[in-house]
Amino acid sequence: MTVKKLIKQIFLIEILQGLALTLKHFFSRSVTRQYPEEKRDIFPGSRGLHALAKNEEGDSKCVGCGLCAAICPSECIYIYTSEGEDHKKVVDRYEIDVLRCVFCAFCVEACPYGAVVLTEHFEYSDYNRKAFYFTKERLLDNWDKYMSGQKGENYLKNFWGPKSEDFGLTAKSGTGDKKSQ
Ligand code: SF4
Ligand code: SF4
């Protein structure tokens, strides 16, 4: 053992240093927030609860292509489709098991229509697991609740890419129409 170490042990230097640090923090400003009374600002574009976007007619933009489900690392997106009129694909069910989601937003980035989004809403705790299983209807409701008006449009424009245009699709979406050249 070196002399330096011996002195440290005899005079309990490290313990005193630790106590001095604790004492110093007694008088510094607290950084703990008293949630939920105190809330911090939500940054625009933050990743909260999912929603299914609506088009101008108020219908779901989702065409059931399944890209979001294919890319989802948690495999928590379930899409059920059937054939409708004129062989058009109909999205019968679109469901997300939010408890398994890791909020990576890959689904948002993969969607060519901006049909699935992560809203800024993050306060949705519950005692029941079922509350976190979001059906198509609930996801569409989330759009109305958290992305209504210009908000949804701004959100997709400012925070998410690639855009519909990058795939050669109309931004209007949901129709699968090709952009006129
Ligand atoms: S945010 Fe990530 S984990 Fe969650 S549903 Fe989308 S792709 Fe899956
Ligand atoms: S949300 Fe987008 S990527 Fe997912 S199925 Fe619908 S259109 Fe396809």
Coordinates of C-alpha atoms and ligand atoms in Angstrom, one line a residue:
M1 CA 0.0 0.0 0.0
T2 CA 1.3 3.4 -0.9
V3 CA 1.6 6.3 1.6
K4 CA -1.0 8.3 -0.3
K5 CA -3.5 5.4 0.0
L6 CA -2.7 5.0 3.7
I7 CA -3.3 8.7 4.4
K8 CA -6.6 8.5 2.5
Q9 CA -7.7 5.5 4.6
I10 CA -6.6 7.0 8.0
F11 CA -8.3 10.4 7.4
L12 CA -11.4 8.9 5.6
I13 CA -10.7 11.4 2.7
E14 CA -13.0 9.8 0.2
I15 CA -15.9 9.6 2.7
L16 CA -15.4 13.3 3.5
Q17 CA -15.3 14.1 -0.3
G18 CA -18.6 12.2 -0.7
L19 CA -20.3 14.0 2.2
A20 CA -19.1 17.4 0.8
L21 CA -20.6 16.6 -2.5
T22 CA -24.0 15.7 -0.9
L23 CA -23.8 18.9 1.2
K24 CA -23.2 20.9 -1.9
H25 CA -26.3 19.5 -3.6
F26 CA -28.5 20.4 -0.5
F27 CA -28.3 24.0 -1.6
S28 CA -28.5 23.7 -5.4
R29 CA -31.8 24.0 -7.3
S30 CA -33.9 20.9 -7.4
V31 CA -34.4 19.3 -10.8
T32 CA -37.1 16.9 -9.8
R33 CA -40.5 17.7 -11.2
Q34 CA -43.7 17.1 -9.3
Y35 CA -45.5 15.2 -12.0
P36 CA -48.4 15.4 -12.8
E37 CA -48.8 18.8 -11.2
E38 CA -45.7 20.0 -13.0
K39 CA -45.2 19.1 -16.6
R40 CA -42.4 19.9 -19.0
D41 CA -43.0 21.2 -22.5
I42 CA -43.7 18.6 -25.1
F43 CA -41.3 18.9 -28.0
P44 CA -43.0 19.0 -31.4
G45 CA -42.6 15.8 -33.2
S46 CA -42.1 13.7 -30.0
R47 CA -43.3 10.1 -30.2
G48 CA -46.4 9.4 -28.3
L49 CA -49.6 7.5 -28.8
H50 CA -50.4 6.2 -32.3
A51 CA -53.1 7.5 -34.6
L52 CA -54.5 6.6 -38.0
A53 CA -54.6 9.7 -40.2
K54 CA -57.8 10.7 -42.0
N55 CA -58.0 12.2 -45.5
E56 CA -60.1 15.3 -46.4
E57 CA -63.2 13.2 -46.7
G58 CA -62.7 11.9 -43.1
D59 CA -61.8 8.4 -44.1
S60 CA -58.7 6.5 -43.1
K61 CA -55.7 7.1 -45.3
C62 CA -54.5 3.5 -44.8
V63 CA -54.6 1.3 -47.9
G64 CA -53.6 -1.8 -46.1
C65 CA -50.3 -2.3 -47.9
G66 CA -48.8 -3.8 -44.7
L67 CA -45.4 -2.0 -45.0
C68 CA -45.8 -0.7 -41.4
A69 CA -46.5 -4.1 -40.0
A70 CA -43.6 -5.6 -42.0
I71 CA -41.1 -3.2 -40.7
C72 CA -42.3 -3.1 -37.1
P73 CA -39.6 -4.7 -34.9
S74 CA -42.1 -5.5 -32.2
E75 CA -44.5 -7.1 -34.6
C76 CA -47.3 -5.4 -32.8
I77 CA -49.3 -4.1 -35.8
Y78 CA -52.1 -6.4 -37.1
I79 CA -53.8 -5.6 -40.4
Y80 CA -56.7 -7.6 -41.8
T81 CA -57.9 -6.8 -45.3
S82 CA -60.5 -8.2 -47.8
E83 CA -61.4 -7.6 -51.4
G84 CA -64.0 -4.9 -52.0
E85 CA -65.7 -3.5 -55.0
D86 CA -63.6 -3.4 -58.2
H87 CA -61.1 -5.6 -56.5
K88 CA -60.1 -2.8 -54.3
K89 CA -58.4 -3.7 -51.0
V90 CA -60.5 -3.0 -47.9
V91 CA -58.9 -2.6 -44.5
D92 CA -61.3 -4.4 -42.2
R93 CA -59.1 -4.2 -39.1
Y94 CA -56.0 -2.3 -38.2
E95 CA -54.8 -2.9 -34.7
I96 CA -51.8 -1.9 -32.6
D97 CA -50.8 -3.5 -29.4
V98 CA -49.2 -0.4 -27.9
L99 CA -47.8 -2.3 -24.9
R100 CA -45.4 -4.0 -27.2
C101 CA -44.4 -0.9 -29.1
V102 CA -40.9 0.6 -28.7
F103 CA -41.9 3.9 -30.3
C104 CA -39.2 3.6 -32.9
A105 CA -41.5 5.3 -35.5
F106 CA -40.4 2.9 -38.2
C107 CA -44.0 2.4 -39.1
V108 CA -44.5 6.1 -39.6
E109 CA -41.4 6.3 -41.8
A110 CA -42.4 3.2 -43.8
C111 CA -45.9 4.3 -44.6
P112 CA -46.1 5.8 -48.1
Y113 CA -49.3 7.7 -47.3
G114 CA -48.6 9.2 -43.9
A115 CA -51.5 7.1 -42.7
V116 CA -50.0 6.1 -39.4
V117 CA -48.5 8.6 -37.0
L118 CA -47.2 9.0 -33.5
T119 CA -49.0 11.8 -31.8
E120 CA -47.5 13.9 -29.0
H121 CA -50.0 12.5 -26.5
F122 CA -48.2 10.4 -23.9
E123 CA -50.4 10.4 -20.9
Y124 CA -52.5 7.2 -21.3
S125 CA -51.7 5.0 -18.3
D126 CA -54.3 2.5 -17.3
Y127 CA -54.8 -0.5 -15.0
N128 CA -56.2 -2.7 -17.8
R129 CA -54.0 -4.2 -20.6
K130 CA -57.0 -4.0 -22.9
A131 CA -56.9 -0.2 -22.8
F132 CA -53.6 -0.4 -24.7
Y133 CA -54.9 -2.5 -27.6
F134 CA -55.9 0.1 -30.2
T135 CA -58.4 -0.9 -32.9
K136 CA -58.8 1.0 -36.1
E137 CA -61.7 3.0 -34.7
R138 CA -59.8 4.0 -31.7
L139 CA -56.7 5.0 -33.8
L140 CA -58.9 7.1 -36.0
D141 CA -60.4 8.7 -32.9
N142 CA -56.8 9.5 -31.8
W143 CA -56.4 11.5 -35.0
D144 CA -59.4 13.6 -34.2
K145 CA -58.3 14.1 -30.6
Y146 CA -54.6 14.8 -31.0
M147 CA -54.0 15.7 -34.6
S148 CA -57.0 17.7 -35.7
G149 CA -56.9 20.7 -38.0
Q150 CA -53.6 21.8 -39.4
K151 CA -51.7 20.0 -36.7
G152 CA -51.5 16.6 -38.4
E153 CA -50.5 18.1 -41.6
N154 CA -47.7 20.2 -40.1
Y155 CA -46.6 17.2 -38.1
L156 CA -46.1 15.0 -41.2
K157 CA -44.6 17.8 -43.2
N158 CA -42.1 18.8 -40.6
F159 CA -41.1 15.6 -38.9
W160 CA -41.6 12.6 -41.1
G161 CA -40.2 11.4 -44.3
P162 CA -40.0 10.0 -46.9
K163 CA -43.1 11.7 -48.2
S164 CA -45.8 10.4 -50.5
E165 CA -44.2 12.3 -53.4
D166 CA -41.0 10.3 -52.9
F167 CA -42.9 7.2 -53.8
G168 CA -44.5 8.8 -56.8
L169 CA -47.9 8.9 -54.9
T170 CA -50.3 11.6 -54.3
A171 CA -50.1 13.4 -51.0
K172 CA -53.9 13.3 -50.8
S173 CA -53.5 9.7 -50.2
G174 CA -55.6 6.7 -49.4
T175 CA -56.5 6.2 -53.1
G176 CA -53.2 4.8 -54.4
D177 CA -53.4 7.1 -57.4
K178 CA -50.2 7.7 -59.2
K179 CA -49.1 11.3 -59.3
S180 CA -49.7 12.8 -62.8
Q181 CA -46.4 13.2 -64.6
Ligands
SF4_1 S1 -43.3 2.7 -33.4 FE1 -42.0 1.0 -33.9 S2 -42.5 -0.6 -32.5 FE2 -44.2 0.9 -32.4 S3 -45.7 0.1 -33.8 FE3 -44.4 1.5 -35.0 S4 -42.8 0.2 -35.9 FE4 -43.8 -1.0 -34.3
SF4_2 S1 -50.6 2.5 -42.3 FE1 -49.5 3.0 -44.2 S2 -47.9 1.4 -44.3 FE2 -49.4 0.7 -42.8 S3 -50.8 -0.6 -44.0 FE3 -51.7 1.5 -43.9 S4 -50.9 2.5 -45.8 FE4 -49.7 0.7 -45.5

